[in-house]
Amino acid sequence: MSVVSGDNPRAAAREDLSAISVRGLRKQFGAVEALREIDLEVAPGELFGLIGPDGAGKTTLFQILSGVMEPTGGAALVGGERPRAARHNVGYVTQRFSLYSELSVDENLRFSAGARNVPAGQFADRRERYLREMELLRFADRLAGHLSGGMKQKLALCCALISNPRILLLDEPTTGLDPLSRREFWHLLASIAEQGTTTVVATPQFDEAELCDRVGLIHKGGIYKCGAPAELRAELRLSRLEIHTPEPHQAEQVLLQAARHPASSLIDVHAFGDRLDVLTRDARTAELEIKASLNAAALASYMVLAEQPTLQNVFVMNMRGEGLGEVEPPPFPAAIPGACAGDRPAREAILARDLRKNFDSFQAVRGISLEIRYGEIYGLLGANGAGKTTTIQMLAGLIEPSGGEVALAGETDSSPRSELRRRIGYMSQKFTLYDDLSVLENLEFYCSAYGVARPQRAGKIDWVLSVCGLAGMERMLVGQLPRGLRQKVAFGASVLHEPEILFLDEPTAGVDPMSRRLLWKIIREFARNGSAILVSTHFLEDAEYCHRLGLMVLGDLVCQGSPRQIKEKAGTVVELATRQMHTAFDALSASLDCSLISVFPGRLRVQLDGAAMSIEGLLSILDAAQVAVERIQPVPSSLEDAFVAVARGGRGATP
Amino acid sequence: MRLWRRFLDSRLVGLVVKETRQILRDKHLLFLLLFPPTIQLLLLGAVLDPGLHNVTIGIVDHARSPVSRELISAVTAGQMFRRRENLSSDTALEERLRSGQLKVGLVIPPGLDSALAREHRADVQVIVDGVDAYTARLAASCMAQKIQRFNPEGAWRLPPVVPCLATLYNPGLRSSWYFIPGIMGALLTLTSTLVASAALLREKELGTLEQLLMTPYASWEILLGKVVPIFALLMGDVLLAVILGMSVFGVPFRGSVLLFALASGLYVCVGISLGMMLATVCRTERQSHLVSFFVIVPVMQLSGSVVPFETMPPFLRAIGAADPLRYFTTIARSLLIKGAGLDSLWPSFLVLAVSVVALFLVSVIRFRRQLT
């Protein structure tokens, strides 16, 4: 791991030759411009991240680079050749399909090798080496369809590596993986890049960008920022302050008010579940200003921490610079303002006791208990296949539990009556709108389905249209909208009737960061009006917006609490900077589980509590390996750290 | 007026509006509703005519007399038998029959004239290729009839009892009159089942069904909302079929239009309910296509709409008694061709009504359970 900050020595050796060189690349599908004038250089041996939401053009760019598709205009060179000619040197892991689920691990590998004419001797060597490296050797005979999500992605990576490509293209390889598998996967990517393979990874998740040597931020078919993560953050010239408070909404109102003052040092104020993020040019002045404002508003119990800005901040500030910043959502035209907050027959909106669900011999949900109050946003966080959707479907009464009890709004019927269903909002993970109907027709249908009174319909439909920025385009067929926009309309449709209980199954899947911020503003508004909201997600960022969280691992609810409480489960986390990354990593991973280590360019992040180790212990290990540590400091733990710590415990408990 | 407004605002109307919009926007579905039934009706109506036309006949005339020539022209008159050639020997005839060039052979013995003059009767030999049993039986009986009736100038005494046939309702004995109502029923079954199951399965496949189940709609409302527009379109299909039957095949319409509409309506509902039921069992549209062929083909076969009911073995006839298409076919034939009334048809109507209710109830009960 010789990657040191943005400066890449491996690249310097073959400076003159880019691994990937793209000039003015354009791709047009009918009237849609998928890629507009893209310029991109990736140096040999670089781990490059292409970061952007669904529909930004990541897959299209990959399809051109892999020689599957011809561009409309511009030129792309891969290893100095046209993509079609270079395709034998390129390994491509596609987003959707890369494995045959009816074939075993070995058979999949053999097929990939055969398709690329790998000689038998080399195949045997590489098979052994990669399967061992990815800890798949034991499962060589298992059908690919029976592997876990993380193992599937590792196998797909093996299949791409078997022909020893010089360039590796990975399209969203970690989408849907739990944080633990995701971290393990990134370890592999770092070591592959270390061995000299140029790796380009597309991902919609900003936190993964930090793990890359360099990143390109892509949005609506254009790359608007390119550089090392540290450079991009530095370029922003802003500091981020985290304000932890039990009353984030009131604090947000106070600070937004303060930020309107022309002399204010606050640039952006954004509320999460139990904290606020403030961006400022001058952290010291801003901290004083924040303290003064909050104290004046008698909001006493808070805590201000100075942090680095995130790449997410870079994205948001860039969008603002282009005039594409978020708009304040118009207030929801509630029929009776505050109606949701009225008298309740029960205190808990959603109550589950020892809820379980078996599909044949498979235990999808293994006895979970939770209670969600009115006005609360509760997040179910977990990987694909952890049982989130099954849990939501049982709570909503769509499927019958195999055991346990559910009470919705105090009622315990196994499938809720029509009258109760009228008070529930539900947004399923799959498409919830009719593709062949227009936006307006869809909204009209849901209005009448939930019996929204005729005089209120127009106002509510207008509200959805303006939230989605679709005013004047309401006659467009939903099928013609991009995924993120459809998701916003679907969300609007599920809340038209002012539900007192709202189920949102992966509401932000495929939504760009600006829209995500907007959606969460609205979700929080509904919670303030008294709705109980259950959100499932595998995005750690979404989890930050929840008041309380439940971590789901393999059908179990392993841990519940506020984001802050959950983060505390991770214990002490330290970050250390060194030039001897490789030696440091090897030394540490010999004495503690490598899932507790994250590798960033030029620095390592280590969770100490999971290994029952002190900073001194850590330093003595590094000292013994003769690693010169330039800097070591404790850092705040993230939800990912907590998830990894908790999930590791879960793994130990269930053999 | 206020009641009307409340009706228009009701959620059921909202659902019907949504379904109608979706169906009208589905060009593929509209095409399926319009073209295949039309073409199939025309094709099947023309093909399913079991009368004899142009059966090839070879004749060996050993008599070579005026009487034998008259017999030959009497036999080959009309469309039924087509003479291919005159053959000189019996062996040549046998060879032609074996090779399949001829279906029927007629051998006239040398002493035809003398036998007729002496005994007022004579024997001729008719040979029929029995491979195609259906055609053979028909050809043999037609041939026998024609030869028996051969009586030039009333020269001979006829057999003592001659049946005098009167054919009612279909004096021309046009078999298309018999088949068209049956084919109409069969096509309606096919179209309505497929369209109805497609409408439901599309929601299931897309995942919108989950969303729909979470709305306040009851199961029967969701199903009824889907039935209404499909019903209207299928009634259009019925109208199309009747017009085609009358204009192209000359099928009469002797009974009450209202009764016929009622019977078709009931039967369309049977088909739709059947499709809905299939949709609750299947997961994808493709699956439902396979299953529906498994279900629909026996429904058509056992109904007597294509294969005459009277020719079936008794135990199949007993199973066929549970086939709703059988009752629709009975009603349609009686109404169109005989002009029968409700007094004789009410049992069939009753069976159709009971089938609709039963199938719809099963669908409703299965509907909410299908996600698990």
Tab-separated table of N, CA and C in Angstrom, chain A residues 252-333:
chain	number	residue	atom	x	y	z
A	252	GLU	N	-32.117	23.833	14.346
A	252	GLU	CA	-32.013	24.165	12.920
A	252	GLU	C	-32.725	25.473	12.633
A	253	GLN	N	-33.936	25.615	13.199
A	253	GLN	CA	-34.693	26.850	12.963
A	253	GLN	C	-33.907	28.073	13.445
A	254	VAL	N	-33.348	27.943	14.658
A	254	VAL	CA	-32.596	29.056	15.238
A	254	VAL	C	-31.401	29.425	14.350
A	255	LEU	N	-30.669	28.383	13.927
A	255	LEU	CA	-29.453	28.659	13.166
A	255	LEU	C	-29.769	29.133	11.751
A	256	LEU	N	-30.846	28.626	11.170
A	256	LEU	CA	-31.225	29.107	9.838
A	256	LEU	C	-31.554	30.589	9.899
A	257	GLN	N	-32.251	30.932	11.001
A	257	GLN	CA	-32.596	32.348	11.232
A	257	GLN	C	-31.302	33.167	11.314
A	258	ALA	N	-30.346	32.650	12.083
A	258	ALA	CA	-29.078	33.362	12.261
A	258	ALA	C	-28.325	33.479	10.943
A	259	ALA	N	-28.391	32.398	10.141
A	259	ALA	CA	-27.622	32.376	8.894
A	259	ALA	C	-28.140	33.401	7.899
A	260	ARG	N	-29.400	33.835	8.072
A	260	ARG	CA	-29.960	34.818	7.135
A	260	ARG	C	-29.352	36.194	7.327
A	261	HIS	N	-28.745	36.381	8.493
A	261	HIS	CA	-28.127	37.674	8.763
A	261	HIS	C	-26.926	37.865	7.835
A	262	PRO	N	-26.795	39.041	7.221
A	262	PRO	CA	-25.716	39.222	6.233
A	262	PRO	C	-24.320	39.023	6.821
A	263	ALA	N	-24.170	39.298	8.097
A	263	ALA	CA	-22.831	39.197	8.681
A	263	ALA	C	-22.547	37.788	9.213
A	264	SER	N	-23.484	36.892	9.042
A	264	SER	CA	-23.321	35.562	9.625
A	264	SER	C	-22.186	34.798	8.970
A	265	SER	N	-21.522	33.951	9.749
A	265	SER	CA	-20.438	33.129	9.219
A	265	SER	C	-20.951	31.742	8.825
A	266	LEU	N	-22.242	31.485	9.002
A	266	LEU	CA	-22.790	30.162	8.707
A	266	LEU	C	-23.191	30.099	7.228
A	267	ILE	N	-22.687	29.109	6.521
A	267	ILE	CA	-22.983	29.005	5.087
A	267	ILE	C	-24.084	28.006	4.802
A	268	ASP	N	-24.057	26.888	5.518
A	268	ASP	CA	-25.099	25.887	5.287
A	268	ASP	C	-25.458	25.252	6.621
A	269	VAL	N	-26.766	25.086	6.856
A	269	VAL	CA	-27.233	24.421	8.074
A	269	VAL	C	-28.113	23.264	7.649
A	270	HIS	N	-27.801	22.082	8.139
A	270	HIS	CA	-28.573	20.926	7.705
A	270	HIS	C	-28.791	19.992	8.890
A	271	ALA	N	-30.048	19.599	9.117
A	271	ALA	CA	-30.368	18.797	10.293
A	271	ALA	C	-30.421	17.316	9.966
A	272	PHE	N	-29.916	16.495	10.884
A	272	PHE	CA	-30.052	15.047	10.803
A	272	PHE	C	-30.910	14.595	11.969
A	273	GLY	N	-30.886	13.296	12.279
A	273	GLY	CA	-31.753	12.755	13.324
A	273	GLY	C	-31.452	13.297	14.701
A	274	ASP	N	-30.168	13.377	15.059
A	274	ASP	CA	-29.860	13.894	16.395
A	274	ASP	C	-28.700	14.875	16.356
A	275	ARG	N	-28.488	15.485	15.182
A	275	ARG	CA	-27.429	16.489	15.119
A	275	ARG	C	-27.643	17.421	13.932
A	276	LEU	N	-26.865	18.503	13.924
A	276	LEU	CA	-26.887	19.437	12.792
A	276	LEU	C	-25.494	19.484	12.203
A	277	ASP	N	-25.432	19.701	10.900
A	277	ASP	CA	-24.160	19.976	10.266
A	277	ASP	C	-24.172	21.426	9.806
A	278	VAL	N	-23.115	22.145	10.146
A	278	VAL	CA	-23.010	23.537	9.717
A	278	VAL	C	-21.715	23.688	8.936
A	279	LEU	N	-21.812	24.306	7.771
A	279	LEU	CA	-20.605	24.599	6.995
A	279	LEU	C	-20.254	26.068	7.187
A	280	THR	N	-18.967	26.322	7.322
A	280	THR	CA	-18.539	27.705	7.563
A	280	THR	C	-17.126	27.906	7.039
A	281	ARG	N	-16.790	29.171	6.763
A	281	ARG	CA	-15.419	29.455	6.330
A	281	ARG	C	-14.479	29.521	7.528
A	282	ASP	N	-15.024	29.943	8.658
A	282	ASP	CA	-14.182	30.160	9.830
A	282	ASP	C	-14.802	29.431	11.022
A	283	ALA	N	-14.203	28.306	11.376
A	283	ALA	CA	-14.795	27.460	12.399
A	283	ALA	C	-14.901	28.162	13.747
A	284	ARG	N	-13.867	28.945	14.087
A	284	ARG	CA	-13.833	29.553	15.409
A	284	ARG	C	-14.962	30.581	15.571
A	285	THR	N	-15.064	31.503	14.606
A	285	THR	CA	-16.120	32.504	14.657
A	285	THR	C	-17.492	31.838	14.662
A	286	ALA	N	-17.627	30.832	13.793
A	286	ALA	CA	-18.926	30.173	13.665
A	286	ALA	C	-19.332	29.510	14.971
A	287	GLU	N	-18.360	28.889	15.653
A	287	GLU	CA	-18.690	28.207	16.890
A	287	GLU	C	-19.239	29.198	17.912
A	288	LEU	N	-18.592	30.374	17.966
A	288	LEU	CA	-19.062	31.404	18.884
A	288	LEU	C	-20.466	31.857	18.503
A	289	GLU	N	-20.663	32.050	17.208
A	289	GLU	CA	-21.977	32.506	16.735
A	289	GLU	C	-23.064	31.477	17.071
A	290	ILE	N	-22.718	30.188	16.835
A	290	ILE	CA	-23.692	29.127	17.107
A	290	ILE	C	-24.046	29.100	18.590
A	291	LYS	N	-23.007	29.179	19.429
A	291	LYS	CA	-23.258	29.125	20.866
A	291	LYS	C	-24.131	30.281	21.309
A	292	ALA	N	-23.823	31.463	20.764
A	292	ALA	CA	-24.604	32.644	21.140
A	292	ALA	C	-26.060	32.474	20.740
A	293	SER	N	-26.281	32.012	19.499
A	293	SER	CA	-27.659	31.885	19.010
A	293	SER	C	-28.423	30.841	19.798
A	294	LEU	N	-27.791	29.688	20.036
A	294	LEU	CA	-28.501	28.618	20.718
A	294	LEU	C	-28.779	28.973	22.172
A	295	ASN	N	-27.808	29.625	22.801
A	295	ASN	CA	-28.031	30.023	24.189
A	295	ASN	C	-29.158	31.037	24.282
A	296	ALA	N	-29.187	31.971	23.313
A	296	ALA	CA	-30.242	32.976	23.310
A	296	ALA	C	-31.611	32.331	23.174
A	297	ALA	N	-31.667	31.190	22.447
A	297	ALA	CA	-32.951	30.507	22.258
A	297	ALA	C	-33.210	29.498	23.369
A	298	ALA	N	-32.378	29.529	24.408
A	298	ALA	CA	-32.532	28.638	25.566
A	298	ALA	C	-32.450	27.166	25.179
A	299	LEU	N	-31.660	26.867	24.159
A	299	LEU	CA	-31.391	25.471	23.819
A	299	LEU	C	-30.023	25.148	24.412
A	300	ALA	N	-30.051	24.527	25.564
A	300	ALA	CA	-28.809	24.453	26.324
A	300	ALA	C	-27.974	23.204	26.047
A	301	SER	N	-28.617	22.050	26.011
A	301	SER	CA	-27.820	20.822	26.022
A	301	SER	C	-27.346	20.451	24.614
A	302	TYR	N	-26.278	21.075	24.198
A	302	TYR	CA	-25.738	20.734	22.887
A	302	TYR	C	-24.231	20.619	23.005
A	303	MET	N	-23.605	20.178	21.915
A	303	MET	CA	-22.186	19.973	21.918
A	303	MET	C	-21.705	20.258	20.503
A	304	VAL	N	-20.663	21.068	20.365
A	304	VAL	CA	-20.175	21.422	19.038
A	304	VAL	C	-18.833	20.738	18.789
A	305	LEU	N	-18.718	20.040	17.666
A	305	LEU	CA	-17.472	19.382	17.305
A	305	LEU	C	-17.026	19.887	15.938
A	306	ALA	N	-15.754	20.186	15.814
A	306	ALA	CA	-15.237	20.625	14.523
A	306	ALA	C	-14.772	19.403	13.742
A	307	GLU	N	-15.209	19.297	12.483
A	307	GLU	CA	-14.869	18.133	11.654
A	307	GLU	C	-14.435	18.590	10.280
A	308	GLN	N	-13.923	17.630	9.513
A	308	GLN	CA	-13.607	17.926	8.118
A	308	GLN	C	-14.901	17.922	7.320
A	309	PRO	N	-14.964	18.708	6.258
A	309	PRO	CA	-16.137	18.586	5.383
A	309	PRO	C	-16.099	17.235	4.659
A	310	THR	N	-17.266	16.751	4.273
A	310	THR	CA	-17.345	15.470	3.555
A	310	THR	C	-17.408	15.736	2.052
A	311	LEU	N	-17.232	14.691	1.274
A	311	LEU	CA	-17.375	14.854	-0.174
A	311	LEU	C	-18.810	15.182	-0.551
A	312	GLN	N	-19.719	14.749	0.309
A	312	GLN	CA	-21.120	15.102	0.137
A	312	GLN	C	-21.268	16.630	0.158
A	313	ASN	N	-20.567	17.259	1.101
A	313	ASN	CA	-20.578	18.727	1.168
A	313	ASN	C	-20.022	19.323	-0.119
A	314	VAL	N	-18.951	18.704	-0.628
A	314	VAL	CA	-18.368	19.182	-1.877
A	314	VAL	C	-19.412	19.151	-2.973
A	315	PHE	N	-20.129	18.034	-3.035
A	315	PHE	CA	-21.165	17.883	-4.058
A	315	PHE	C	-22.229	18.971	-3.911
A	316	VAL	N	-22.758	19.104	-2.694
A	316	VAL	CA	-23.859	20.044	-2.480
A	316	VAL	C	-23.415	21.473	-2.806
A	317	MET	N	-22.217	21.868	-2.356
A	317	MET	CA	-21.767	23.236	-2.601
A	317	MET	C	-21.549	23.466	-4.097
A	318	ASN	N	-21.073	22.420	-4.797
A	318	ASN	CA	-20.904	22.543	-6.233
A	318	ASN	C	-22.226	22.744	-6.951
A	319	MET	N	-23.217	21.971	-6.545
A	319	MET	CA	-24.538	22.103	-7.160
A	319	MET	C	-25.084	23.497	-6.924
A	320	ARG	N	-24.840	24.030	-5.710
A	320	ARG	CA	-25.300	25.394	-5.427
A	320	ARG	C	-24.598	26.383	-6.322
A	321	GLY	N	-23.299	26.141	-6.514
A	321	GLY	CA	-22.528	27.032	-7.364
A	321	GLY	C	-23.094	27.070	-8.781
A	322	GLU	N	-23.660	25.939	-9.217
A	322	GLU	CA	-24.221	25.878	-10.573
A	322	GLU	C	-25.676	26.323	-10.586
A	323	GLY	N	-26.148	26.798	-9.431
A	323	GLY	CA	-27.551	27.225	-9.368
A	323	GLY	C	-28.515	26.056	-9.312
A	324	LEU	N	-28.003	24.889	-8.953
A	324	LEU	CA	-28.862	23.698	-8.880
A	324	LEU	C	-29.104	23.301	-7.425
A	325	GLY	N	-28.969	24.256	-6.514
A	325	GLY	CA	-29.147	23.954	-5.098
A	325	GLY	C	-30.564	23.524	-4.803
A	326	GLU	N	-30.742	22.970	-3.605
A	326	GLU	CA	-32.070	22.485	-3.267
A	326	GLU	C	-33.009	23.658	-3.007
A	327	VAL	N	-34.269	23.399	-3.280
A	327	VAL	CA	-35.271	24.421	-2.982
A	327	VAL	C	-35.971	24.019	-1.700
A	328	GLU	N	-36.381	25.015	-0.954
A	328	GLU	CA	-37.128	24.735	0.264
A	328	GLU	C	-38.470	24.124	-0.148
A	329	PRO	N	-38.817	22.928	0.337
A	329	PRO	CA	-40.105	22.364	-0.082
A	329	PRO	C	-41.250	23.230	0.432
A	330	PRO	N	-42.277	23.436	-0.401
A	330	PRO	CA	-43.428	24.208	0.077
A	330	PRO	C	-44.104	23.434	1.205
A	331	PRO	N	-44.740	24.152	2.130
A	331	PRO	CA	-45.392	23.434	3.240
A	331	PRO	C	-46.496	22.530	2.722
A	332	PHE	N	-46.642	21.370	3.344
A	332	PHE	CA	-47.652	20.413	2.916
A	332	PHE	C	-49.042	20.947	3.233
A	333	PRO	N	-49.939	20.936	2.231
A	333	PRO	CA	-51.287	21.473	2.481
A	333	PRO	C	-52.139	20.492	3.264
